[in-house]
Short mmCIF file of C-alpha atoms in Angstrom, two decimals:
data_model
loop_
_atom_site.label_atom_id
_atom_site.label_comp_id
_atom_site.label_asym_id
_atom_site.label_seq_id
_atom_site.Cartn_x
_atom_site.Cartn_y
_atom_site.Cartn_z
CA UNK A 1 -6.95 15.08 -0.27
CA UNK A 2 -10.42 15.55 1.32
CA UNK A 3 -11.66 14.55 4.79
CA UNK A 4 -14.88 12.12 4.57
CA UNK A 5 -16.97 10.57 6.17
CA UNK A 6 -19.08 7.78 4.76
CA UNK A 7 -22.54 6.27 4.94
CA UNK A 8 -22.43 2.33 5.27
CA UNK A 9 -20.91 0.48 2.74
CA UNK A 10 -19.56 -2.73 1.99
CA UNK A 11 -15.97 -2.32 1.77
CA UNK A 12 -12.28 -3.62 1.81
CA UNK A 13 -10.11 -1.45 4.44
CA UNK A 14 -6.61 -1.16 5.47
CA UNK A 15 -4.87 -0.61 8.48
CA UNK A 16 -1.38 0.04 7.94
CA UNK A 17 1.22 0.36 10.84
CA UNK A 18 4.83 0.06 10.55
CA UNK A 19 6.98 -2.90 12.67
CA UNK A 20 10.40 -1.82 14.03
CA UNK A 21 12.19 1.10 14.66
CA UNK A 22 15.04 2.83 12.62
CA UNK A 23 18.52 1.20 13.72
CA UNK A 24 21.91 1.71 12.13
CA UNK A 25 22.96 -1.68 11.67
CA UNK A 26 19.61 -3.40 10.26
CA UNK A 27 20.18 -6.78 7.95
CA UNK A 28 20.10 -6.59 4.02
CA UNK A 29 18.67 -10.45 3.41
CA UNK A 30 14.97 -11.20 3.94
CA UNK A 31 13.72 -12.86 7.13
CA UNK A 32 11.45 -15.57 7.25
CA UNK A 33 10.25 -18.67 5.40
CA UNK A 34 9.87 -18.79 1.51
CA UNK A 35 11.55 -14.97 1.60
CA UNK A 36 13.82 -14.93 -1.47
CA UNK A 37 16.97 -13.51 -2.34
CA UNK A 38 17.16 -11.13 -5.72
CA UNK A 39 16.75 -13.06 -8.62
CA UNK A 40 17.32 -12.48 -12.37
CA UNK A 41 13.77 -11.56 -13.21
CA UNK A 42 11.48 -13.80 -15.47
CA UNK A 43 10.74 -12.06 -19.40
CA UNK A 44 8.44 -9.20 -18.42
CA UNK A 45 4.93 -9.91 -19.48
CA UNK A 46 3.09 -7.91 -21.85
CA UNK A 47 0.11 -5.61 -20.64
CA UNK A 48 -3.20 -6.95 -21.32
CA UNK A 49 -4.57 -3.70 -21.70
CA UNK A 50 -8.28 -4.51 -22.22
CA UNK A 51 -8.00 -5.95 -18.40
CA UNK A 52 -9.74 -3.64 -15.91
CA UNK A 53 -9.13 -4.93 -12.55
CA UNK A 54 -8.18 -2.88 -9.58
CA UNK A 55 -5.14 -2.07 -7.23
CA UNK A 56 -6.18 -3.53 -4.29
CA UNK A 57 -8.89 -6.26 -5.45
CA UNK A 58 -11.88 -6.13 -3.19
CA UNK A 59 -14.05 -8.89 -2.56
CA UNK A 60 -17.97 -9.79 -2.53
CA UNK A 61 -17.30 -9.60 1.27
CA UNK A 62 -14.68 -6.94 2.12
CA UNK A 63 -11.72 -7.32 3.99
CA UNK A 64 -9.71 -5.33 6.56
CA UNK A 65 -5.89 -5.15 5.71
CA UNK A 66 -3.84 -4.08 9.06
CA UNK A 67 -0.04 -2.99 8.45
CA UNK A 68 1.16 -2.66 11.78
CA UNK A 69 4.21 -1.44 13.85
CA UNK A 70 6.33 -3.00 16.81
CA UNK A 71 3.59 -2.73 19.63
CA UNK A 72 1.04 -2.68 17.29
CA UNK A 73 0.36 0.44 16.11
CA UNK A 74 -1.00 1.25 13.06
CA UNK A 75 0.40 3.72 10.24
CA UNK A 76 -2.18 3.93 7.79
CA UNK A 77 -5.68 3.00 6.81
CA UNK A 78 -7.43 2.29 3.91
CA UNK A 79 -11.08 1.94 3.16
CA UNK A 80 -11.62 0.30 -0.85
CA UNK A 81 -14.83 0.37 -2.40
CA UNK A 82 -15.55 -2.11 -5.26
CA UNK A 83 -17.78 -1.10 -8.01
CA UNK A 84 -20.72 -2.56 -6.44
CA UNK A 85 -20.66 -0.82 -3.03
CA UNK A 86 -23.65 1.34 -2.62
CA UNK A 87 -21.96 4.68 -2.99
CA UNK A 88 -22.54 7.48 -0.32
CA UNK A 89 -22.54 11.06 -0.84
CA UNK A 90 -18.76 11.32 -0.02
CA UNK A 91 -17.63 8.47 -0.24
CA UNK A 92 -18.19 6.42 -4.10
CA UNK A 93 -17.56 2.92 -5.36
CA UNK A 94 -14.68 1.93 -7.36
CA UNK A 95 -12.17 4.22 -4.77
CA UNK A 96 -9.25 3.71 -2.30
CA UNK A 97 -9.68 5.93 0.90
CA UNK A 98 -6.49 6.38 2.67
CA UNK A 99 -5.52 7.56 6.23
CA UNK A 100 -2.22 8.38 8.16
CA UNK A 101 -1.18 8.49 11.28
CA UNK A 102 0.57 11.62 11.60
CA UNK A 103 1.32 10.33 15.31
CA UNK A 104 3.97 8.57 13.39
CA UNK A 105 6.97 9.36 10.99
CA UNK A 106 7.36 7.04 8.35
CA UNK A 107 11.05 7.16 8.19
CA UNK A 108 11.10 5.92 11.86
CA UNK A 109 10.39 2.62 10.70
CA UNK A 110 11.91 -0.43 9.26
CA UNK A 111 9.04 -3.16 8.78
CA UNK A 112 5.39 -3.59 8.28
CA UNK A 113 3.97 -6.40 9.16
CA UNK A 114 0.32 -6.80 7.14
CA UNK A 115 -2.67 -8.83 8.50
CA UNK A 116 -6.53 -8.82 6.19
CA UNK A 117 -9.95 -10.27 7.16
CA UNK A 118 -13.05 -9.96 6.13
CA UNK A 119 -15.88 -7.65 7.46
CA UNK A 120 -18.99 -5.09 6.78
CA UNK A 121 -18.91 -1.39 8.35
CA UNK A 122 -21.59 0.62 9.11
CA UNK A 123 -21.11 4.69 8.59
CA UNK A 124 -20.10 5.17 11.93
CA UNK A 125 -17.83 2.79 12.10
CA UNK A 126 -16.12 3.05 8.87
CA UNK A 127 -15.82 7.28 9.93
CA UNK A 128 -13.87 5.78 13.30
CA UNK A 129 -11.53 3.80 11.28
CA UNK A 130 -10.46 6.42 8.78
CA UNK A 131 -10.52 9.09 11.11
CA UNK A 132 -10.62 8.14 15.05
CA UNK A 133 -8.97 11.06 17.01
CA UNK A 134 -7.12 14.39 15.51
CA UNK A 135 -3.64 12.99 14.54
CA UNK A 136 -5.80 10.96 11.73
CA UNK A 137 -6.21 12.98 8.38
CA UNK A 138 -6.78 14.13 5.56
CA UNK A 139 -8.00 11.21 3.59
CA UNK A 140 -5.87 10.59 0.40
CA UNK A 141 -9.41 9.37 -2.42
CA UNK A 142 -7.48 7.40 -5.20
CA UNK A 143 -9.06 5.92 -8.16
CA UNK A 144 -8.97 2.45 -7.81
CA UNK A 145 -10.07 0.95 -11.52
CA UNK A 146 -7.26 2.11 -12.82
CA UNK A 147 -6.51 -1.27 -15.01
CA UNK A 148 -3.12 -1.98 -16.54
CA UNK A 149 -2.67 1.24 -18.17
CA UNK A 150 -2.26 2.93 -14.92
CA UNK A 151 0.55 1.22 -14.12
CA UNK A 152 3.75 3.17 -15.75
CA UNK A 153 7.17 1.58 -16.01
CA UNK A 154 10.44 3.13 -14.06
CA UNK A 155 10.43 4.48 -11.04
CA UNK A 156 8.74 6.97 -9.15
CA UNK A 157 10.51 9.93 -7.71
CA UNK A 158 8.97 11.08 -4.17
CA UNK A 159 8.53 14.43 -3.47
CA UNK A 160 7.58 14.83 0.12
CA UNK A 161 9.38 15.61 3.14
CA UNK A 162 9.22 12.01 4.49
CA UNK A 163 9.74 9.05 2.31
CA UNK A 164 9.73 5.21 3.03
CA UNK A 165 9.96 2.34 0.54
CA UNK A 166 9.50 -1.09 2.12
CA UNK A 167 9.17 -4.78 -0.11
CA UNK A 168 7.51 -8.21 0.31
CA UNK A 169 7.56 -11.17 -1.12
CA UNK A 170 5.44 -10.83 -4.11
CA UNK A 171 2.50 -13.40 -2.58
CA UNK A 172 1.43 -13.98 -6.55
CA UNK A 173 4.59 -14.92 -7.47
CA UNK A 174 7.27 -16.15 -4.77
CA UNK A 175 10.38 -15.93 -7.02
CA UNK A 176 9.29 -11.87 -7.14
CA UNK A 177 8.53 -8.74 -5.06
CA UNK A 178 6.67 -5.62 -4.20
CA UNK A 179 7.40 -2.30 -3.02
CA UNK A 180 5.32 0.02 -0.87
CA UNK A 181 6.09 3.70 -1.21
CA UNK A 182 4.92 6.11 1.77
CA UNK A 183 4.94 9.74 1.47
CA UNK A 184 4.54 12.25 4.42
CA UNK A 185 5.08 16.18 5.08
CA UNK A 186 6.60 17.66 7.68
CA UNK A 187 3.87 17.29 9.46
CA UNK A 188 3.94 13.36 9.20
CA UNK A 189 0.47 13.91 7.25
CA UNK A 190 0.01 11.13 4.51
CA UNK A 191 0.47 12.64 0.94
CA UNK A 192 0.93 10.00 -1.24
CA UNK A 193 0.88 6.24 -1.18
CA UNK A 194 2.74 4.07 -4.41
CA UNK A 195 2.67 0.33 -5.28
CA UNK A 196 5.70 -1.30 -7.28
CA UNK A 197 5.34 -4.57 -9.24
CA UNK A 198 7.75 -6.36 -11.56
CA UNK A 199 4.67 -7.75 -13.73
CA UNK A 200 1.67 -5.50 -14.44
CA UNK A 201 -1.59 -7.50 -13.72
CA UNK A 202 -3.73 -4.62 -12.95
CA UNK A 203 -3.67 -5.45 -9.15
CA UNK A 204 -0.65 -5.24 -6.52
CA UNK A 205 -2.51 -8.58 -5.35
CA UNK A 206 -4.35 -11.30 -7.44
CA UNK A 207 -6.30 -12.09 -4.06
CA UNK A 208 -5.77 -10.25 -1.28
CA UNK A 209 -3.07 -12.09 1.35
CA UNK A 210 -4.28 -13.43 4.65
CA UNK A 211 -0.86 -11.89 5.83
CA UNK A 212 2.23 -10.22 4.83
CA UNK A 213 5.45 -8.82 6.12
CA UNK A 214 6.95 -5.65 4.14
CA UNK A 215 11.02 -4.90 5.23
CA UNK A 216 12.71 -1.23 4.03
CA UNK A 217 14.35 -1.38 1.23
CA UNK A 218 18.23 -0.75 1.48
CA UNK A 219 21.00 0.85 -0.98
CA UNK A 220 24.33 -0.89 -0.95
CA UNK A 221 25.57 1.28 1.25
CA UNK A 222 23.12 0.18 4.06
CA UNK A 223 20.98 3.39 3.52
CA UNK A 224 17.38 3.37 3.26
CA UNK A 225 16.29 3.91 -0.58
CA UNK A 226 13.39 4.67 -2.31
CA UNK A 227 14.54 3.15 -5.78
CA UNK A 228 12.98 -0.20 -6.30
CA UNK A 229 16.41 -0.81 -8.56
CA UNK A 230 17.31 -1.72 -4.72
CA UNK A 231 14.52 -4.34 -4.43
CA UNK A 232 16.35 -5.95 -7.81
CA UNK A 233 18.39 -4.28 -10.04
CA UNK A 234 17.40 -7.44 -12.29
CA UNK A 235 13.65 -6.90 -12.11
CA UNK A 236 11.47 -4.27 -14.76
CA UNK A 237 9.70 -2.48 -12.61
CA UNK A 238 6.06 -1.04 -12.31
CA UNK A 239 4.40 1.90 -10.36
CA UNK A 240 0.84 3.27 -9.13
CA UNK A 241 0.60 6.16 -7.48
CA UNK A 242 -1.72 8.12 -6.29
CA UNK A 243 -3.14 10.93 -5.47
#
């Protein structure tokens, strides 16, 4: 966890904010268009393992991802490099650069609602988006060409103070989902961030959405849950974390 700041790049970033606040009565089905209901999960498909592609796939022209709250605040923010970003002395190609909001605790939150487009960042302003006042920091680096064998099968067990596990529709694969683990300390500082998919690909995306809306995932008793078992207990299930 090191705080950087970068000279210009070319890069794919993140802003991630959470939508909604924590309620006790909040509904288990999916909301909106095309959302599905747990399925019995498709034959898992076999690791290609001589794949190298990335978590977050960046793009000739990089995008900005915003995951935003209920008045649109943001959460977290990411900065990706792809492998042919010219690298700074902090800040490399080939990396995920992560930011929270420590403004914010995760667990207040039931939804993230997820927005991309594309863009170039100078150093300046790519040091204002990871870091723009004091409650931003430290910046979580996480290998990002981590290919299919960094994807492990089960489930992660979080191990920080604050946890949140929210799903989407899995925009590859409609019939499908994803999870998005967030980790804070007591301090609401970001410590950990982990993707779930029910096929390993390599990537969380194939191509980066345009949009995407993430809802927290729910036990059957109504209780927020970190086990993607909760997404689908049908599904196998596949997890990247890092730092």
């Amino acid at each position: 966890m090191n705080k950087r700041h970068v000279r210009g790049v070319m890069y794919l970033s993140i802003l991630v904010g959470a939508a909604g606040v924590a309620s006790a009565a909040y509904a288990t089905t999916d909301s909106g268009d095309g959302a599905p209901s747990p399925v019995v999960a498709l034959a898992p498909e076999a690791p290609a393992r001589d794949a190298v592609q990335l978590q977050v796939p960046p793009d000739v022209k990089m995008q900005k991802l915003a995951f935003a709250v209920s008045g649109g605040l943001p959460l977290l923010r990411t900065v990706v490099t792809s492998a042919n970003n010219p690298a700074g002395p902090l800040y490399g190609a080939g990396a995920e650069y992560w930011s929270g909001n420590s403004g914010l605790a995760v667990t207040n939150y039931t939804a993230l609602s997820m927005s991309s487009s594309r863009d170039v960042l100078t150093e300046a302003q790519i040091s204002a988006l990871l870091l723009p006042n004091s409650n931003w920091g430290p910046v979580l680096a996480v290998t990002q060409n981590i290919g299919t064998g960094g994807w492990t099968q089960g489930s992660y067990q979080p191990t920080a103070a604050r946890s949140r596990l929210f799903k989407a529709v899995d925009p590859d694969n409609s019939s499908r989902f994803i999870g998005l683990l967030i980790e804070q300390d007591v301090n609401n500082d970001l410590e950990r961030i982990t993707w779930y998919k029910e096929v390993v690909t390599g990537t969380i995306f194939a191509h980066t959405p345009s949009s995407l809306l993430f809802s927290v995932v729910l036990d059957s008793g109504g209780q927020p849950s970190t086990n993607p078992s909760d997404i689908d207990a049908q599904a196998t299930w596949y997890f990247a974390s890092g730092p």
